[in-house]
Tab-separated table of C-alpha atoms in Angstrom:
chain	number	residue	atom	x	y	z
A	265	MET	CA	-143.669	42.304	-88.303
A	266	SER	CA	-145.325	44.136	-91.081
A	267	ARG	CA	-144.158	44.168	-94.645
A	268	GLU	CA	-143.235	47.849	-94.329
A	269	GLU	CA	-140.991	47.228	-91.297
A	270	ARG	CA	-139.264	44.302	-93.032
A	271	GLU	CA	-138.495	46.524	-96.015
A	272	LYS	CA	-136.974	49.243	-93.801
A	273	ARG	CA	-134.692	46.679	-92.083
A	274	ARG	CA	-133.578	45.252	-95.435
A	275	LYS	CA	-132.637	48.694	-96.732
A	276	SER	CA	-130.821	49.508	-93.471
A	277	ALA	CA	-128.817	46.266	-93.635
A	278	TYR	CA	-128.013	46.973	-97.280
A	279	ARG	CA	-126.753	50.446	-96.438
A	280	ASN	CA	-124.702	49.101	-93.502
A	281	SER	CA	-123.103	46.403	-95.663
A	282	TRP	CA	-122.034	49.000	-98.225
A	283	LEU	CA	-120.723	51.208	-95.436
A	284	ILE	CA	-118.596	48.331	-94.158
A	285	VAL	CA	-117.324	47.655	-97.661
A	286	ALA	CA	-116.518	51.343	-98.104
A	287	VAL	CA	-114.608	51.431	-94.807
A	288	VAL	CA	-112.647	48.299	-95.715
A	289	VAL	CA	-111.815	49.749	-99.131
A	290	CYS	CA	-110.639	52.986	-97.533
A	291	ILE	CA	-108.477	51.082	-95.035
A	292	LEU	CA	-106.949	48.959	-97.796
A	293	ALA	CA	-106.370	52.029	-99.905
A	294	GLY	CA	-104.677	53.693	-96.976
A	295	LEU	CA	-102.499	50.675	-96.374
A	296	ILE	CA	-101.603	50.419	-100.037
A	297	GLY	CA	-100.887	54.149	-100.193
A	298	GLY	CA	-98.774	53.938	-97.053
A	299	GLY	CA	-96.854	51.029	-98.525
A	300	VAL	CA	-96.046	53.003	-101.655
A	301	THR	CA	-94.981	55.999	-99.613
A	302	LEU	CA	-92.851	53.797	-97.382
A	303	ALA	CA	-91.337	52.101	-100.370
A	304	LYS	CA	-90.561	55.470	-101.909
A	305	TYR	CA	-89.049	56.651	-98.625
A	306	TYR	CA	-86.755	53.664	-98.407
A	307	ALA	CA	-85.932	53.941	-102.107
A	308	GLN	CA	-85.032	57.583	-101.635
A	309	GLU	CA	-82.960	56.744	-98.588
A	310	SER	CA	-81.288	53.971	-100.566
A	311	ARG	CA	-80.445	56.343	-103.398
A	312	LYS	CA	-79.244	58.887	-100.881
A	313	GLY	CA	-76.950	56.311	-99.341
A	314	VAL	CA	-75.499	55.449	-102.712
A	315	SER	CA	-74.966	59.084	-103.594
A	316	VAL	CA	-72.991	59.843	-100.455
A	317	ALA	CA	-71.108	56.555	-100.253
A	318	SER	CA	-67.379	57.274	-100.293
A	319	GLY	CA	-64.901	55.357	-102.414
A	320	LEU	CA	-61.390	54.296	-101.556
A	321	TYR	CA	-58.743	56.743	-102.776
A	322	PHE	CA	-55.169	55.504	-102.857
A	323	THR	CA	-53.182	57.453	-105.441
A	324	SER	CA	-49.710	58.744	-106.230
A	325	ASN	CA	-47.961	61.403	-108.279
A	326	CYS	CA	-45.877	58.801	-110.135
A	327	LEU	CA	-46.978	55.277	-109.123
A	328	MET	CA	-49.926	53.767	-110.966
A	329	SER	CA	-52.489	51.065	-110.104
A	330	ILE	CA	-51.397	47.523	-110.817
A	331	SER	CA	-52.999	44.090	-110.668
A	332	ASN	CA	-52.230	41.942	-107.620
A	333	ASN	CA	-50.867	39.260	-109.924
A	334	ASP	CA	-48.383	41.689	-111.499
A	335	ILE	CA	-46.803	43.061	-108.330
A	336	GLY	CA	-43.891	40.638	-108.585
A	337	ASP	CA	-43.275	41.293	-112.285
A	338	PHE	CA	-41.267	44.496	-112.693
A	339	GLY	CA	-41.748	44.261	-116.458
A	340	LYS	CA	-45.439	45.095	-115.951
A	341	PHE	CA	-44.789	48.192	-113.828
A	342	THR	CA	-45.495	51.623	-115.300
A	343	GLN	CA	-42.336	53.304	-116.607
A	344	TYR	CA	-41.848	56.741	-115.029
A	345	ALA	CA	-39.033	59.109	-116.025
A	346	GLY	CA	-38.688	62.364	-114.111
A	347	SER	CA	-36.242	65.148	-113.421
A	348	GLY	CA	-37.731	67.049	-110.495
A	349	GLY	CA	-36.210	70.161	-112.079
A	350	TRP	CA	-32.741	68.545	-112.168
A	351	ASN	CA	-30.447	69.798	-114.937
A	352	GLY	CA	-27.776	67.109	-114.655
A	353	SER	CA	-25.601	68.896	-112.105
A	354	GLY	CA	-25.321	67.409	-108.616
A	355	ALA	CA	-27.976	65.030	-107.300
A	356	CYS	CA	-31.511	64.508	-108.608
A	357	THR	CA	-34.335	64.453	-106.052
A	358	LEU	CA	-37.537	62.784	-107.218
A	359	PRO	CA	-40.480	63.217	-104.810
A	360	ILE	CA	-42.814	60.233	-104.500
A	361	GLN	CA	-46.191	61.047	-102.953
A	362	ILE	CA	-48.823	58.595	-101.748
A	363	ASN	CA	-52.248	60.186	-101.332
A	364	ASN	CA	-55.659	59.400	-99.853
A	365	PHE	CA	-57.440	61.599	-102.414
A	366	GLU	CA	-58.327	61.924	-106.075
A	367	ASN	CA	-58.552	65.725	-105.866
A	368	ILE	CA	-59.258	68.384	-103.252
A	369	LEU	CA	-62.961	67.441	-103.145
A	370	LEU	CA	-62.663	63.653	-103.347
A	371	TYR	CA	-60.822	62.133	-100.399
A	372	ASN	CA	-61.281	59.224	-98.037
A	373	ASP	CA	-64.028	59.393	-95.443
A	374	ARG	CA	-62.967	60.182	-91.878
A	375	ASN	CA	-63.589	56.553	-90.931
A	376	LEU	CA	-61.409	55.262	-93.769
A	377	ASN	CA	-57.789	55.410	-92.629
A	378	ILE	CA	-55.154	53.614	-94.689
A	379	MET	CA	-51.944	51.914	-93.622
A	380	TYR	CA	-49.481	50.698	-96.255
A	381	ASP	CA	-45.925	49.494	-96.849
A	382	LEU	CA	-43.736	51.238	-99.446
A	383	TYR	CA	-41.043	49.186	-101.202
A	384	PHE	CA	-37.964	50.130	-103.245
A	385	GLN	CA	-35.551	47.979	-105.206
A	386	LEU	CA	-32.594	48.969	-107.392
A	387	LEU	CA	-32.919	46.778	-110.477
A	388	ASP	CA	-29.579	47.450	-112.213
A	389	THR	CA	-25.924	47.483	-111.222
A	390	PRO	CA	-25.008	51.067	-110.318
A	391	VAL	CA	-22.080	52.717	-112.046
A	392	GLU	CA	-19.058	53.238	-109.833
A	393	GLY	CA	-19.251	56.640	-108.161
A	394	SER	CA	-23.058	56.805	-108.286
A	395	SER	CA	-25.569	56.164	-105.514
A	396	TYR	CA	-29.320	55.628	-105.120
A	397	GLU	CA	-30.913	56.570	-101.819
A	398	VAL	CA	-34.360	56.844	-100.254
A	399	ARG	CA	-35.004	59.718	-97.842
A	400	TYR	CA	-38.021	59.352	-95.557
A	401	THR	CA	-39.360	60.448	-92.176
A	402	ILE	CA	-40.378	58.210	-89.271
A	403	ASP	CA	-41.846	59.790	-86.130
A	404	GLY	CA	-40.527	63.181	-87.162
A	405	VAL	CA	-36.977	61.911	-87.729
A	406	THR	CA	-35.536	62.065	-91.267
A	407	GLN	CA	-33.644	58.960	-92.317
A	408	THR	CA	-31.752	57.892	-95.453
A	409	LYS	CA	-31.311	54.385	-96.841
A	410	LYS	CA	-28.823	53.555	-99.608
A	411	LEU	CA	-30.236	51.028	-102.076
A	412	ALA	CA	-28.298	47.965	-103.177
A	413	GLU	CA	-28.943	46.047	-106.389
A	414	ASN	CA	-31.770	43.507	-106.101
A	415	ALA	CA	-32.088	44.062	-102.340
A	416	PRO	CA	-35.651	45.210	-101.522
A	417	PHE	CA	-36.047	47.931	-98.926
A	418	VAL	CA	-39.391	48.573	-97.225
A	419	ILE	CA	-40.764	51.490	-95.226
A	420	LYS	CA	-43.454	49.840	-93.128
A	421	ASP	CA	-46.689	51.066	-91.585
A	422	GLN	CA	-47.072	54.338	-93.452
A	423	TYR	CA	-50.344	55.988	-92.393
A	424	LEU	CA	-52.907	58.226	-94.087
A	425	GLN	CA	-55.774	59.480	-91.920
A	426	GLY	CA	-59.167	59.982	-93.576
A	427	GLY	CA	-61.420	62.999	-93.312
A	428	SER	CA	-59.278	65.382	-95.378
A	429	ALA	CA	-56.834	65.287	-98.292
A	430	GLN	CA	-53.570	63.855	-96.946
A	431	SER	CA	-50.303	62.696	-98.523
A	432	ASN	CA	-46.982	61.221	-97.477
A	433	ARG	CA	-43.761	62.083	-99.299
A	434	VAL	CA	-40.605	60.048	-99.772
A	435	ASP	CA	-37.662	61.224	-101.885
A	436	LEU	CA	-35.646	59.053	-104.250
A	437	ILE	CA	-32.206	60.677	-104.519
A	438	VAL	CA	-30.066	59.767	-107.514
A	439	SER	CA	-26.431	60.898	-107.361
A	440	PRO	CA	-24.894	60.059	-110.739
A	441	GLU	CA	-21.284	59.364	-111.531
A	442	ALA	CA	-19.052	62.326	-112.395
A	443	ASP	CA	-19.064	64.054	-115.782
A	444	ILE	CA	-22.327	62.717	-117.185
A	445	ASN	CA	-23.676	63.869	-120.536
A	446	ALA	CA	-26.849	65.711	-119.513
A	447	GLU	CA	-28.297	65.375	-123.012
A	448	LYS	CA	-28.134	61.577	-122.988
A	449	TYR	CA	-28.031	60.493	-119.351
A	450	ILE	CA	-30.623	58.051	-117.988
A	451	SER	CA	-30.189	56.665	-114.489
A	452	LYS	CA	-30.407	53.028	-113.503
A	453	ARG	CA	-33.905	51.712	-112.787
A	454	VAL	CA	-35.518	51.731	-109.347
A	455	ALA	CA	-38.756	49.837	-108.772
A	456	ALA	CA	-41.176	51.315	-106.232
A	457	TRP	CA	-44.492	49.859	-105.094
A	458	ALA	CA	-47.019	50.574	-102.345
A	459	VAL	CA	-49.110	47.810	-100.737
A	460	PRO	CA	-52.051	48.639	-98.424
A	461	THR	CA	-52.124	46.598	-95.204
A	462	TYR	CA	-55.144	48.200	-93.457
A	463	PRO	CA	-58.155	48.165	-93.409
A	464	ASP	CA	-58.556	44.436	-93.886
A	465	TYR	CA	-60.789	44.617	-96.935
A	466	VAL	CA	-58.222	46.615	-98.920
A	467	ALA	CA	-55.139	44.844	-97.583
A	468	ASN	CA	-53.027	43.604	-100.487
A	469	THR	CA	-55.358	45.241	-102.994
A	470	SER	CA	-55.304	48.653	-104.712
A	471	LYS	CA	-51.546	48.409	-105.164
A	472	LEU	CA	-49.480	51.131	-106.829
A	473	ALA	CA	-46.210	50.616	-108.691
A	474	ALA	CA	-43.710	52.073	-111.159
A	475	VAL	CA	-40.174	51.624	-112.434
A	476	ILE	CA	-38.500	55.002	-111.969
A	477	THR	CA	-35.564	56.556	-113.819
A	478	ALA	CA	-34.023	60.005	-113.443
A	479	VAL	CA	-33.317	62.096	-116.546
A	480	PRO	CA	-32.108	65.717	-116.779
A	481	GLN	CA	-34.779	68.206	-117.825
A	482	LYS	CA	-35.099	68.768	-121.544
A	483	GLY	CA	-37.074	71.047	-123.825
A	484	GLU	CA	-38.272	74.616	-123.367
A	485	PHE	CA	-41.117	75.298	-120.967
A	486	SER	CA	-44.435	76.044	-122.655
A	487	HIS	CA	-48.161	75.824	-121.957
A	488	ARG	CA	-51.558	75.800	-123.620
A	489	ALA	CA	-54.846	76.661	-121.964
A	490	GLY	CA	-58.556	76.828	-122.648
A	491	PHE	CA	-62.041	75.681	-121.712
A	492	GLU	CA	-62.624	71.965	-122.251
A	493	ILE	CA	-65.874	72.864	-124.000
A	494	ALA	CA	-64.098	75.178	-126.493
A	495	GLU	CA	-63.606	72.593	-129.248
A	496	ASP	CA	-67.269	71.563	-129.164
A	497	LEU	CA	-68.301	75.217	-129.090
A	498	ASP	CA	-66.139	76.111	-132.086
A	499	ALA	CA	-67.774	73.342	-134.115
A	500	ARG	CA	-71.207	74.977	-133.787
A	501	GLU	CA	-72.840	78.083	-135.114
A	502	TRP	CA	-72.753	80.626	-132.317
A	503	ASN	CA	-76.414	81.535	-132.656
A	504	PRO	CA	-78.378	79.517	-131.732
A	505	ASP	CA	-76.365	76.292	-131.232
A	506	GLY	CA	-73.412	77.753	-129.333
A	507	ILE	CA	-75.640	79.811	-127.065
A	508	ARG	CA	-77.815	76.777	-126.386
A	509	LEU	CA	-74.737	74.680	-125.536
A	510	LEU	CA	-73.449	77.187	-122.972
A	511	ASN	CA	-76.873	77.529	-121.419
A	512	ASN	CA	-76.917	73.770	-120.778
A	513	TYR	CA	-74.060	74.057	-118.253
A	514	SER	CA	-73.843	75.596	-114.791
A	515	GLY	CA	-70.067	75.845	-115.029
A	516	PHE	CA	-67.046	75.058	-117.184
A	517	VAL	CA	-63.725	73.270	-116.700
A	518	TYR	CA	-60.639	75.262	-117.705
A	519	ASN	CA	-57.537	73.184	-118.455
A	520	ILE	CA	-53.869	74.254	-118.503
A	521	LYS	CA	-51.185	71.835	-119.758
A	522	THR	CA	-47.444	72.422	-119.442
A	523	THR	CA	-44.601	70.778	-121.340
A	524	GLY	CA	-40.823	71.141	-121.231
A	525	GLU	CA	-38.686	72.486	-118.431
A	526	ASP	CA	-36.620	75.568	-117.633
A	527	ARG	CA	-33.443	74.880	-115.719
A	528	TYR	CA	-32.793	78.559	-115.049
A	529	ALA	CA	-36.166	79.771	-113.793
A	530	THR	CA	-39.372	78.948	-111.926
A	531	HIS	CA	-42.589	79.585	-113.804
A	532	TYR	CA	-45.856	80.883	-112.362
A	533	PHE	CA	-49.248	81.364	-113.950
A	534	GLU	CA	-51.345	84.452	-113.399
A	535	ILE	CA	-54.866	83.140	-114.022
A	536	SER	CA	-57.416	85.927	-114.518
A	537	TRP	CA	-61.158	85.793	-115.101
A	538	ASP	CA	-64.019	88.243	-115.640
A	539	ASN	CA	-65.799	88.158	-112.287
A	540	ARG	CA	-68.976	89.651	-113.746
A	541	TYR	CA	-69.711	86.356	-115.480
A	542	LEU	CA	-67.627	83.665	-113.741
A	543	ASP	CA	-66.773	82.584	-110.194
A	544	ILE	CA	-63.834	80.262	-109.526
A	545	ASP	CA	-64.352	77.013	-107.618
A	546	GLN	CA	-63.262	78.103	-104.141
A	547	TYR	CA	-62.435	74.512	-103.179
A	548	ASN	CA	-59.966	74.108	-106.027
A	549	SER	CA	-56.518	73.150	-104.704
A	550	TYR	CA	-54.706	75.760	-106.831
A	551	TYR	CA	-57.053	78.495	-105.630
A	552	LEU	CA	-56.667	77.436	-101.989
A	553	GLU	CA	-52.883	77.452	-102.351
A	554	ALA	CA	-52.895	80.883	-103.998
A	555	ILE	CA	-55.003	82.652	-101.360
A	556	LYS	CA	-52.683	81.587	-98.544
A	557	SER	CA	-50.581	84.592	-99.466
A	558	THR	CA	-52.022	88.059	-99.981
A	559	ASP	CA	-49.182	88.685	-102.442
A	560	THR	CA	-50.364	86.019	-104.872
A	561	SER	CA	-54.112	86.642	-105.078
A	562	TRP	CA	-55.928	89.844	-105.702
A	563	LYS	CA	-59.091	91.303	-107.195
A	564	ASP	CA	-59.463	94.431	-109.329
A	565	ASP	CA	-63.109	95.486	-109.168
A	566	THR	CA	-62.559	98.419	-111.516
A	567	ALA	CA	-61.565	96.140	-114.378
A	568	HIS	CA	-63.997	93.383	-113.280
A	569	THR	CA	-61.024	91.040	-113.078
A	570	SER	CA	-59.967	88.524	-110.429
A	571	THR	CA	-56.512	86.945	-110.550
A	572	ILE	CA	-54.626	84.233	-108.728
A	573	LYS	CA	-50.944	83.408	-109.077
A	574	VAL	CA	-49.925	79.748	-108.890
A	575	GLU	CA	-46.726	77.837	-109.474
A	576	ALA	CA	-46.595	76.121	-112.867
A	577	PRO	CA	-44.862	72.725	-112.594
A	578	SER	CA	-43.449	71.069	-115.705
A	579	TYR	CA	-45.391	68.335	-117.479
A	580	THR	CA	-48.585	69.018	-115.542
A	581	SER	CA	-52.278	69.156	-116.398
A	582	MET	CA	-54.251	71.601	-114.231
A	583	ASN	CA	-58.074	71.684	-114.128
A	584	ILE	CA	-59.949	74.631	-112.641
A	585	HIS	CA	-63.755	74.809	-112.509
A	586	PHE	CA	-65.519	78.119	-113.092
A	587	TYR	CA	-69.203	78.608	-112.290
A	588	LYS	CA	-71.639	81.000	-113.963
A	589	THR	CA	-72.713	84.109	-112.113
A	590	GLU	CA	-76.281	85.410	-112.380
A	591	ASN	CA	-75.021	87.895	-115.008
A	592	PHE	CA	-73.783	85.156	-117.349
A	593	LYS	CA	-75.828	85.399	-120.538
A	594	PRO	CA	-74.028	84.005	-123.596
A	595	GLU	CA	-76.218	85.959	-126.011
A	596	THR	CA	-74.677	89.180	-124.637
A	597	LEU	CA	-71.111	87.901	-125.158
A	598	GLY	CA	-71.614	87.845	-128.906
A	599	SER	CA	-69.169	85.096	-129.928
A	600	ALA	CA	-67.281	81.966	-128.911
A	601	LYS	CA	-64.088	84.040	-128.929
A	602	ALA	CA	-65.541	86.398	-126.322
A	603	PHE	CA	-66.529	83.433	-124.153
A	604	ASN	CA	-63.055	81.883	-124.417
A	605	GLY	CA	-61.566	85.246	-123.463
A	606	LEU	CA	-63.334	85.296	-120.093
A	607	VAL	CA	-60.283	83.497	-118.666
A	608	THR	CA	-56.659	84.307	-119.521
A	609	VAL	CA	-53.351	82.770	-118.425
A	610	THR	CA	-50.064	84.689	-118.275
A	611	ASP	CA	-46.728	82.882	-117.832
A	612	VAL	CA	-44.509	84.706	-115.318
A	613	ARG	CA	-40.863	83.586	-115.366
A	614	GLU	CA	-38.716	84.189	-112.284
A	615	LEU	CA	-34.980	83.511	-112.459
A	616	ILE	CA	-33.492	81.070	-109.986
A	617	ASN	CA	-30.683	82.542	-107.895
A	618	PRO	CA	-27.429	80.724	-108.640
């Protein structure tokens, strides 16, 4: 073999060796790249799983969460005094609701059904002529149980199906002795507590409890309302800080708080908003309740105003979310006052028939 032929073979082998190296590098790069992509895919799926994972919702209108260790200590129960609109005449009915939701959007998954036992116990000696009863429904049949002092009563196997916002209601009925002083009367104490029994991993956890007393309604009914962001907005110069603050949000929470009671009337709120700039959260429970009746919800396009009418319970905090429309531009509103005026609340008082 000549020197020239040997040189050609050497160069060919050299080129082939580099080609092999290049192919190996490409394969490794592809594998490494695929591993990163796969890792990202699983990471994204993991984050997705976390984001859609549902929590356990076990709530009440008057019972509050309590530690497992405190369930036998009535002194550690939340104290709850209510009237249910009672003015001291006749019997007082206090509704007790157990729910599978936090609000209309946050409720237990369809695969998360809850079973629980609900307990009651009269803690004090009742005055002669008075009575304390629990009214409940089992299989569509309404039943009533009179409570005796220090004798626990349990309603077993109460059920809340997941997949939508559900609640069960039981009434505590307090019939006081004759001729009470409505200004000073406080009923005897009744302990109430709810204990989950199913599913297994929440059995005997997530307990709810309260010590309940009935008191006649007191104080005049009143309310205050406004955007939760209003205080922060008022603390800033409108231009540019206030405008910048509003532009940072896609929507705003509007809060209405009520205090006092009105023994002679039922109160309703007419909640109106400028529909050029705001849309109401159409999954809000108050909105959904209002639109059930064509008499309580309407829209006036001429005045650019939408209104819903909702009942206004005493001692309640109501949150309603409003979203920006495409026309919402705070710089055109001109002031924080104009922004706050996009939503108004009118108290409508309707007399109760005697």
